[in-house]
Amino acid sequence: MSALNKIARTMLSNRRGILAADESIGTMSSRLEKVGVKPTEESRRVYRELIVTTPRLSESISGVILADETFHQKVSDGRTFPQFLDDIGILTGIKVDTGAKSLAGSPEEKITEGLDGLRERVADYVRLGATFAKWRAVITIGEGTPSDAAVRANVHALARYAGLCQEGGLVPIVEPEVLMDGDHSLARCREVTTAVLAELFEELDLMRVQLDGIVLKPNMVVAGSGSGEQPSVADVAAATVETLRETVPASVPGMAFLSGGQSPEVATQHLGAMQKLDPLPWELTFSFGRALVGPALETWRGDEGNRAAAQKVLAERAAANFAAR
Ligand code: 13P
């Protein structure tokens, strides 16, 4: 087993999942403001410390994805976040993309940036304790979108990122997110997700990415949030698994889904329903952001008196997803 495959298997092991706490400074700040917390470097640190110090987190969480700011910050006892996570048996991941920017030629679509200097940044992150990385590409469904240009540019960047991570010893989480925003049907989401994943795996092959040393982070196949269509849990689970079976080679050790704006409970139900569609050639787990930490942030609201209650809510969400696996 290669070193990369071993890390990927650990990320997917013991029915655990991954916690995405890597919101950019801008996104985290607006989420803090929404619950009445003044966004500062320190308030972002305190909130992330609340998350990682949740009692018994490692029973259901194998890895936490950090943003660069948090990666270099310290918990109250002086350990860095990666040192602290290592001490409690959780792998540290690092978001290495620098954000999704408007795509020239199709400005309503996005291209994710961050390849420049990535080799050197990967080396630094490895030295400071990271074992895996994340890069998120965003694909928009709309009238005339996604364009071929947006899909090709984004899967190319994902493959270049994945190759650089593997060269430096990090397992890349490869995340081509087909957004839920829009009034499209589940069938259209399936069609676009299939096309994006097919092109992604061609590009990963071209760039000689070792497939047993990645973790795929796909969207679930759902109807657009503005469509009014409400497919059943069983329908979403079946459409998602069928899409993945058609496109994802069995050499990929596993997938960790994003939640993408689904409610925490529904995301968990979908994850549970997919597990029942045996036999699956890969592990299926969660790598949720909002669906894991959203309720905890709402409970905390910046009040230290709410810390234990917020951690309890996070532990419950993590345990529910663990149970769904
Ligand atoms: P959500 O689960 O909130 O979609 O976030 C996951 C993630 O890491 C997106 O990049």
GROMACS .gro file of C-alpha atoms and ligand atoms in nm:
model
  335
    1MET     CA    1   0.000   0.000   0.000
    2SER     CA    2   0.144   0.340  -0.094
    3ALA     CA    3   0.181   0.613   0.167
    4LEU     CA    4  -0.089   0.818  -0.010
    5ASN     CA    5  -0.329   0.525  -0.022
    6LYS     CA    6  -0.270   0.466   0.349
    7ILE     CA    7  -0.364   0.826   0.434
    8ALA     CA    8  -0.672   0.811   0.209
    9ARG     CA    9  -0.783   0.490   0.377
   10THR     CA   10  -0.737   0.645   0.720
   11MET     CA   11  -0.951   0.942   0.613
   12LEU     CA   12  -1.230   0.700   0.523
   13SER     CA   13  -1.178   0.456   0.809
   14ASN     CA   14  -1.397   0.331   1.092
   15ARG     CA   15  -1.713   0.484   0.951
   16ARG     CA   16  -1.576   0.829   1.023
   17GLY     CA   17  -1.597   1.139   0.806
   18ILE     CA   18  -1.426   1.470   0.746
   19LEU     CA   19  -1.517   1.804   0.896
   20ALA     CA   20  -1.474   2.104   0.663
   21ALA     CA   21  -1.380   2.404   0.878
   22ASP     CA   22  -1.191   2.578   0.600
   23GLU     CA   23  -1.419   2.867   0.515
   24SER     CA   24  -1.220   3.156   0.370
   25ILE     CA   25  -1.172   3.463   0.590
   26GLY     CA   26  -1.452   3.638   0.398
   27THR     CA   27  -1.702   3.352   0.421
   28MET     CA   28  -1.626   3.280   0.788
   29SER     CA   29  -1.656   3.647   0.872
   30SER     CA   30  -2.000   3.678   0.717
   31ARG     CA   31  -2.117   3.360   0.894
   32LEU     CA   32  -1.996   3.503   1.227
   33GLU     CA   33  -2.165   3.836   1.158
   34LYS     CA   34  -2.492   3.656   1.089
   35VAL     CA   35  -2.492   3.520   1.446
   36GLY     CA   36  -2.392   3.854   1.596
   37VAL     CA   37  -2.019   3.792   1.640
   38LYS     CA   38  -1.771   4.061   1.535
   39PRO     CA   39  -1.544   3.894   1.279
   40THR     CA   40  -1.180   3.924   1.381
   41GLU     CA   41  -0.876   3.699   1.355
   42GLU     CA   42  -0.933   3.613   1.722
   43SER     CA   43  -1.307   3.541   1.697
   44ARG     CA   44  -1.240   3.310   1.400
   45ARG     CA   45  -0.971   3.136   1.609
   46VAL     CA   46  -1.197   3.099   1.914
   47TYR     CA   47  -1.477   2.953   1.702
   48ARG     CA   48  -1.243   2.703   1.534
   49GLU     CA   49  -1.099   2.609   1.875
   50LEU     CA   50  -1.452   2.537   1.995
   51ILE     CA   51  -1.496   2.298   1.701
   52VAL     CA   52  -1.174   2.101   1.737
   53THR     CA   53  -1.194   2.073   2.117
   54THR     CA   54  -1.539   1.912   2.104
   55PRO     CA   55  -1.513   1.609   2.334
   56ARG     CA   56  -1.467   1.272   2.159
   57LEU     CA   57  -1.463   1.431   1.813
   58SER     CA   58  -1.217   1.171   1.685
   59GLU     CA   59  -1.472   0.892   1.729
   60SER     CA   60  -1.667   1.019   1.430
   61ILE     CA   61  -1.424   1.255   1.254
   62SER     CA   62  -1.104   1.132   1.087
   63GLY     CA   63  -0.984   1.465   0.949
   64VAL     CA   64  -1.048   1.838   0.976
   65ILE     CA   65  -0.989   2.071   0.680
   66LEU     CA   66  -0.841   2.405   0.786
   67ALA     CA   67  -0.795   2.734   0.604
   68ASP     CA   68  -0.447   2.887   0.595
   69GLU     CA   69  -0.527   3.137   0.872
   70THR     CA   70  -0.635   2.866   1.118
   71PHE     CA   71  -0.354   2.634   1.013
   72HIS     CA   72  -0.104   2.885   1.155
   73GLN     CA   73  -0.305   2.976   1.466
   74LYS     CA   74  -0.281   2.817   1.810
   75VAL     CA   75  -0.530   2.670   2.053
   76SER     CA   76  -0.532   2.821   2.404
   77ASP     CA   77  -0.261   2.593   2.543
   78GLY     CA   78  -0.012   2.705   2.277
   79ARG     CA   79  -0.022   2.405   2.042
   80THR     CA   80  -0.084   2.485   1.677
   81PHE     CA   81  -0.411   2.352   1.533
   82PRO     CA   82  -0.226   2.077   1.337
   83GLN     CA   83  -0.033   1.973   1.652
   84PHE     CA   84  -0.351   1.966   1.857
   85LEU     CA   85  -0.538   1.761   1.595
   86ASP     CA   86  -0.251   1.516   1.569
   87ASP     CA   87  -0.252   1.472   1.947
   88ILE     CA   88  -0.620   1.378   1.948
   89GLY     CA   89  -0.588   1.136   1.654
   90ILE     CA   90  -0.735   1.353   1.378
   91LEU     CA   91  -0.561   1.422   1.045
   92THR     CA   92  -0.507   1.783   0.936
   93GLY     CA   93  -0.619   1.890   0.592
   94ILE     CA   94  -0.547   2.223   0.430
   95LYS     CA   95  -0.751   2.413   0.174
   96VAL     CA   96  -0.493   2.518  -0.087
   97ASP     CA   97  -0.705   2.683  -0.354
   98THR     CA   98  -0.726   3.061  -0.339
   99GLY     CA   99  -1.088   3.089  -0.435
  100ALA     CA  100  -1.326   3.072  -0.730
  101LYS     CA  101  -1.299   3.376  -0.956
  102SER     CA  102  -1.504   3.493  -1.252
  103LEU     CA  103  -1.406   3.304  -1.572
  104ALA     CA  104  -1.289   3.527  -1.855
  105GLY     CA  105  -1.516   3.477  -2.156
  106SER     CA  106  -1.803   3.348  -1.940
  107PRO     CA  107  -1.804   3.585  -1.644
  108GLU     CA  108  -2.108   3.434  -1.472
  109GLU     CA  109  -1.911   3.112  -1.428
  110LYS     CA  110  -1.615   3.047  -1.198
  111ILE     CA  111  -1.264   2.915  -1.226
  112THR     CA  112  -1.077   2.820  -0.911
  113GLU     CA  113  -0.731   2.971  -0.875
  114GLY     CA  114  -0.426   2.879  -0.668
  115LEU     CA  115  -0.181   2.678  -0.881
  116ASP     CA  116   0.097   2.939  -0.877
  117GLY     CA  117   0.352   2.855  -0.609
  118LEU     CA  118   0.152   2.550  -0.503
  119ARG     CA  119   0.453   2.314  -0.502
  120GLU     CA  120   0.627   2.532  -0.242
  121ARG     CA  121   0.312   2.581  -0.035
  122VAL     CA  122   0.250   2.205  -0.029
  123ALA     CA  123   0.605   2.152   0.103
  124ASP     CA  124   0.545   2.407   0.381
  125TYR     CA  125   0.212   2.255   0.481
  126VAL     CA  126   0.360   1.904   0.492
  127ARG     CA  127   0.646   2.029   0.712
  128LEU     CA  128   0.392   2.183   0.950
  129GLY     CA  129   0.174   1.873   0.981
  130ALA     CA  130  -0.078   1.853   0.696
  131THR     CA  131  -0.152   1.511   0.548
  132PHE     CA  132  -0.422   1.599   0.298
  133ALA     CA  133  -0.545   1.897   0.100
  134LYS     CA  134  -0.860   2.033  -0.059
  135TRP     CA  135  -0.939   2.224  -0.379
  136ARG     CA  136  -1.296   2.315  -0.467
  137ALA     CA  137  -1.411   2.375  -0.822
  138VAL     CA  138  -1.756   2.526  -0.870
  139ILE     CA  139  -1.982   2.437  -1.161
  140THR     CA  140  -2.301   2.638  -1.214
  141ILE     CA  141  -2.613   2.502  -1.380
  142GLY     CA  142  -2.810   2.766  -1.566
  143GLU     CA  143  -2.923   2.869  -1.909
  144GLY     CA  144  -2.630   2.781  -2.130
  145THR     CA  145  -2.415   2.673  -1.838
  146PRO     CA  146  -2.201   2.497  -1.758
  147SER     CA  147  -2.001   2.592  -2.065
  148ASP     CA  148  -1.746   2.347  -2.203
  149ALA     CA  149  -1.485   2.610  -2.118
  150ALA     CA  150  -1.578   2.621  -1.749
  151VAL     CA  151  -1.581   2.243  -1.714
  152ARG     CA  152  -1.253   2.196  -1.897
  153ALA     CA  153  -1.070   2.475  -1.715
  154ASN     CA  154  -1.189   2.355  -1.376
  155VAL     CA  155  -1.110   1.985  -1.420
  156HIS     CA  156  -0.770   2.082  -1.560
  157ALA     CA  157  -0.693   2.288  -1.251
  158LEU     CA  158  -0.817   2.007  -1.023
  159ALA     CA  159  -0.588   1.757  -1.194
  160ARG     CA  160  -0.285   1.989  -1.181
  161TYR     CA  161  -0.355   2.050  -0.811
  162ALA     CA  162  -0.395   1.678  -0.742
  163GLY     CA  163  -0.065   1.598  -0.914
  164LEU     CA  164   0.126   1.862  -0.719
  165CYS     CA  165  -0.021   1.744  -0.388
  166GLN     CA  166   0.070   1.383  -0.454
  167GLU     CA  167   0.421   1.478  -0.560
  168GLY     CA  168   0.463   1.656  -0.227
  169GLY     CA  169   0.304   1.377  -0.019
  170LEU     CA  170  -0.046   1.515   0.043
  171VAL     CA  171  -0.364   1.328  -0.043
  172PRO     CA  172  -0.575   1.561  -0.256
  173ILE     CA  173  -0.945   1.589  -0.188
  174VAL     CA  174  -1.073   1.651  -0.539
  175GLU     CA  175  -1.393   1.853  -0.519
  176PRO     CA  176  -1.587   1.934  -0.836
  177GLU     CA  177  -1.902   2.086  -0.685
  178VAL     CA  178  -2.204   2.112  -0.911
  179LEU     CA  179  -2.400   2.380  -0.726
  180MET     CA  180  -2.752   2.324  -0.598
  181ASP     CA  181  -2.844   2.687  -0.679
  182GLY     CA  182  -3.093   2.721  -0.960
  183ASP     CA  183  -3.428   2.589  -1.077
  184HIS     CA  184  -3.296   2.283  -1.260
  185SER     CA  185  -3.435   1.933  -1.214
  186LEU     CA  186  -3.266   1.635  -1.052
  187ALA     CA  187  -3.229   1.486  -1.400
  188ARG     CA  188  -3.033   1.792  -1.515
  189CYS     CA  189  -2.810   1.778  -1.206
  190ARG     CA  190  -2.742   1.415  -1.285
  191GLU     CA  191  -2.658   1.491  -1.647
  192VAL     CA  192  -2.416   1.771  -1.554
  193THR     CA  193  -2.258   1.577  -1.267
  194THR     CA  194  -2.201   1.280  -1.498
  195ALA     CA  195  -2.037   1.498  -1.764
  196VAL     CA  196  -1.814   1.677  -1.511
  197LEU     CA  197  -1.699   1.357  -1.340
  198ALA     CA  198  -1.631   1.184  -1.671
  199GLU     CA  199  -1.415   1.473  -1.787
  200LEU     CA  200  -1.246   1.497  -1.448
  201PHE     CA  201  -1.132   1.135  -1.453
  202GLU     CA  202  -0.999   1.173  -1.807
  203GLU     CA  203  -0.795   1.470  -1.693
  204LEU     CA  204  -0.670   1.297  -1.377
  205ASP     CA  205  -0.554   1.011  -1.595
  206LEU     CA  206  -0.382   1.248  -1.838
  207MET     CA  207  -0.197   1.416  -1.551
  208ARG     CA  208  -0.096   1.076  -1.410
  209VAL     CA  209  -0.270   1.124  -1.080
  210GLN     CA  210  -0.262   0.808  -0.869
  211LEU     CA  211  -0.630   0.731  -0.824
  212ASP     CA  212  -0.584   0.519  -0.511
  213GLY     CA  213  -0.430   0.824  -0.345
  214ILE     CA  214  -0.718   1.069  -0.380
  215VAL     CA  215  -1.048   1.121  -0.205
  216LEU     CA  216  -1.327   1.248  -0.430
  217LYS     CA  217  -1.560   1.508  -0.280
  218PRO     CA  218  -1.869   1.511  -0.499
  219ASN     CA  219  -2.206   1.679  -0.468
  220MET     CA  220  -2.507   1.459  -0.418
  221VAL     CA  221  -2.742   1.449  -0.717
  222VAL     CA  222  -3.032   1.667  -0.606
  223ALA     CA  223  -3.285   1.901  -0.765
  224GLY     CA  224  -3.200   2.272  -0.783
  225SER     CA  225  -3.294   2.460  -0.466
  226GLY     CA  226  -3.530   2.686  -0.664
  227SER     CA  227  -3.694   2.411  -0.870
  228GLY     CA  228  -3.982   2.329  -0.641
  229GLU     CA  229  -3.907   1.962  -0.711
  230GLN     CA  230  -3.870   1.751  -0.398
  231PRO     CA  231  -3.726   1.412  -0.482
  232SER     CA  232  -3.747   1.149  -0.210
  233VAL     CA  233  -3.445   1.049  -0.006
  234ALA     CA  234  -3.441   0.716  -0.191
  235ASP     CA  235  -3.445   0.892  -0.530
  236VAL     CA  236  -3.150   1.117  -0.441
  237ALA     CA  237  -2.954   0.824  -0.302
  238ALA     CA  238  -3.020   0.609  -0.610
  239ALA     CA  239  -2.943   0.889  -0.860
  240THR     CA  240  -2.622   0.979  -0.678
  241VAL     CA  241  -2.491   0.624  -0.654
  242GLU     CA  242  -2.583   0.545  -1.016
  243THR     CA  243  -2.403   0.859  -1.134
  244LEU     CA  244  -2.093   0.765  -0.938
  245ARG     CA  245  -2.100   0.404  -1.060
  246GLU     CA  246  -2.103   0.530  -1.419
  247THR     CA  247  -1.809   0.765  -1.375
  248VAL     CA  248  -1.582   0.686  -1.080
  249PRO     CA  249  -1.326   0.405  -1.118
  250ALA     CA  250  -1.320   0.142  -0.844
  251SER     CA  251  -0.954   0.225  -0.778
  252VAL     CA  252  -1.065   0.545  -0.604
  253PRO     CA  253  -1.074   0.443  -0.235
  254GLY     CA  254  -1.369   0.657  -0.147
  255MET     CA  255  -1.581   0.963  -0.159
  256ALA     CA  256  -1.665   1.220   0.102
  257PHE     CA  257  -1.972   1.423   0.009
  258LEU     CA  258  -2.016   1.796   0.053
  259SER     CA  259  -2.350   1.910   0.194
  260GLY     CA  260  -2.387   2.205  -0.042
  261GLY     CA  261  -2.671   2.384   0.135
  262GLN     CA  262  -2.890   2.083   0.220
  263SER     CA  263  -3.030   2.088   0.572
  264PRO     CA  264  -2.815   1.892   0.818
  265GLU     CA  265  -3.084   1.628   0.873
  266VAL     CA  266  -3.156   1.573   0.503
  267ALA     CA  267  -2.785   1.547   0.417
  268THR     CA  268  -2.751   1.278   0.684
  269GLN     CA  269  -3.057   1.090   0.555
  270HIS     CA  270  -2.916   1.090   0.202
  271LEU     CA  271  -2.583   0.958   0.327
  272GLY     CA  272  -2.758   0.681   0.521
  273ALA     CA  273  -2.975   0.578   0.225
  274MET     CA  274  -2.671   0.549  -0.004
  275GLN     CA  275  -2.500   0.305   0.232
  276LYS     CA  276  -2.786   0.064   0.183
  277LEU     CA  277  -2.728   0.041  -0.193
  278ASP     CA  278  -2.467  -0.231  -0.152
  279PRO     CA  279  -2.238  -0.351  -0.286
  280LEU     CA  280  -2.045  -0.031  -0.344
  281PRO     CA  281  -1.690  -0.045  -0.480
  282TRP     CA  282  -1.575   0.249  -0.268
  283GLU     CA  283  -1.626   0.391   0.081
  284LEU     CA  284  -1.889   0.666   0.097
  285THR     CA  285  -1.863   0.917   0.378
  286PHE     CA  286  -1.923   1.282   0.457
  287SER     CA  287  -1.704   1.590   0.436
  288PHE     CA  288  -1.966   1.837   0.544
  289GLY     CA  289  -1.917   2.198   0.635
  290ARG     CA  290  -2.247   2.370   0.702
  291ALA     CA  291  -2.435   2.045   0.773
  292LEU     CA  292  -2.194   1.968   1.057
  293VAL     CA  293  -2.106   2.303   1.213
  294GLY     CA  294  -2.408   2.519   1.119
  295PRO     CA  295  -2.623   2.425   1.420
  296ALA     CA  296  -2.325   2.462   1.656
  297LEU     CA  297  -2.252   2.813   1.531
  298GLU     CA  298  -2.619   2.907   1.577
  299THR     CA  299  -2.605   2.774   1.934
  300TRP     CA  300  -2.277   2.943   2.026
  301ARG     CA  301  -2.342   3.296   1.896
  302GLY     CA  302  -2.013   3.413   2.043
  303ASP     CA  303  -2.125   3.355   2.402
  304GLU     CA  304  -1.874   3.149   2.600
  305GLY     CA  305  -2.160   3.039   2.824
  306ASN     CA  306  -2.299   2.852   2.522
  307ARG     CA  307  -1.971   2.675   2.441
  308ALA     CA  308  -2.059   2.338   2.594
  309ALA     CA  309  -2.407   2.340   2.439
  310ALA     CA  310  -2.261   2.424   2.096
  311GLN     CA  311  -2.008   2.142   2.124
  312LYS     CA  312  -2.289   1.905   2.223
  313VAL     CA  313  -2.484   2.000   1.909
  314LEU     CA  314  -2.177   1.946   1.690
  315ALA     CA  315  -2.106   1.610   1.855
  316GLU     CA  316  -2.466   1.505   1.786
  317ARG     CA  317  -2.443   1.596   1.417
  318ALA     CA  318  -2.110   1.417   1.384
  319ALA     CA  319  -2.250   1.111   1.562
  320ALA     CA  320  -2.562   1.109   1.341
  321ASN     CA  321  -2.347   1.103   1.026
  322PHE     CA  322  -2.123   0.835   1.176
  323ALA     CA  323  -2.435   0.629   1.249
  324ALA     CA  324  -2.561   0.688   0.893
  325ARG     CA  325  -2.248   0.519   0.763
  32613P     P1  326  -2.061   2.231   0.270
  32613P     O1  327  -2.080   2.094   0.327
  32613P     O2  328  -2.110   2.342   0.360
  32613P     O3  329  -2.111   2.241   0.129
  32613P     O4  330  -1.905   2.258   0.264
  32613P     C1  331  -1.822   2.158   0.228
  32613P     C2  332  -1.702   2.215   0.166
  32613P     O5  333  -1.594   2.194   0.213
  32613P     C3  334  -1.719   2.298   0.046
  32613P     O6  335  -1.596   2.320  -0.013
   0.00000   0.00000   0.00000
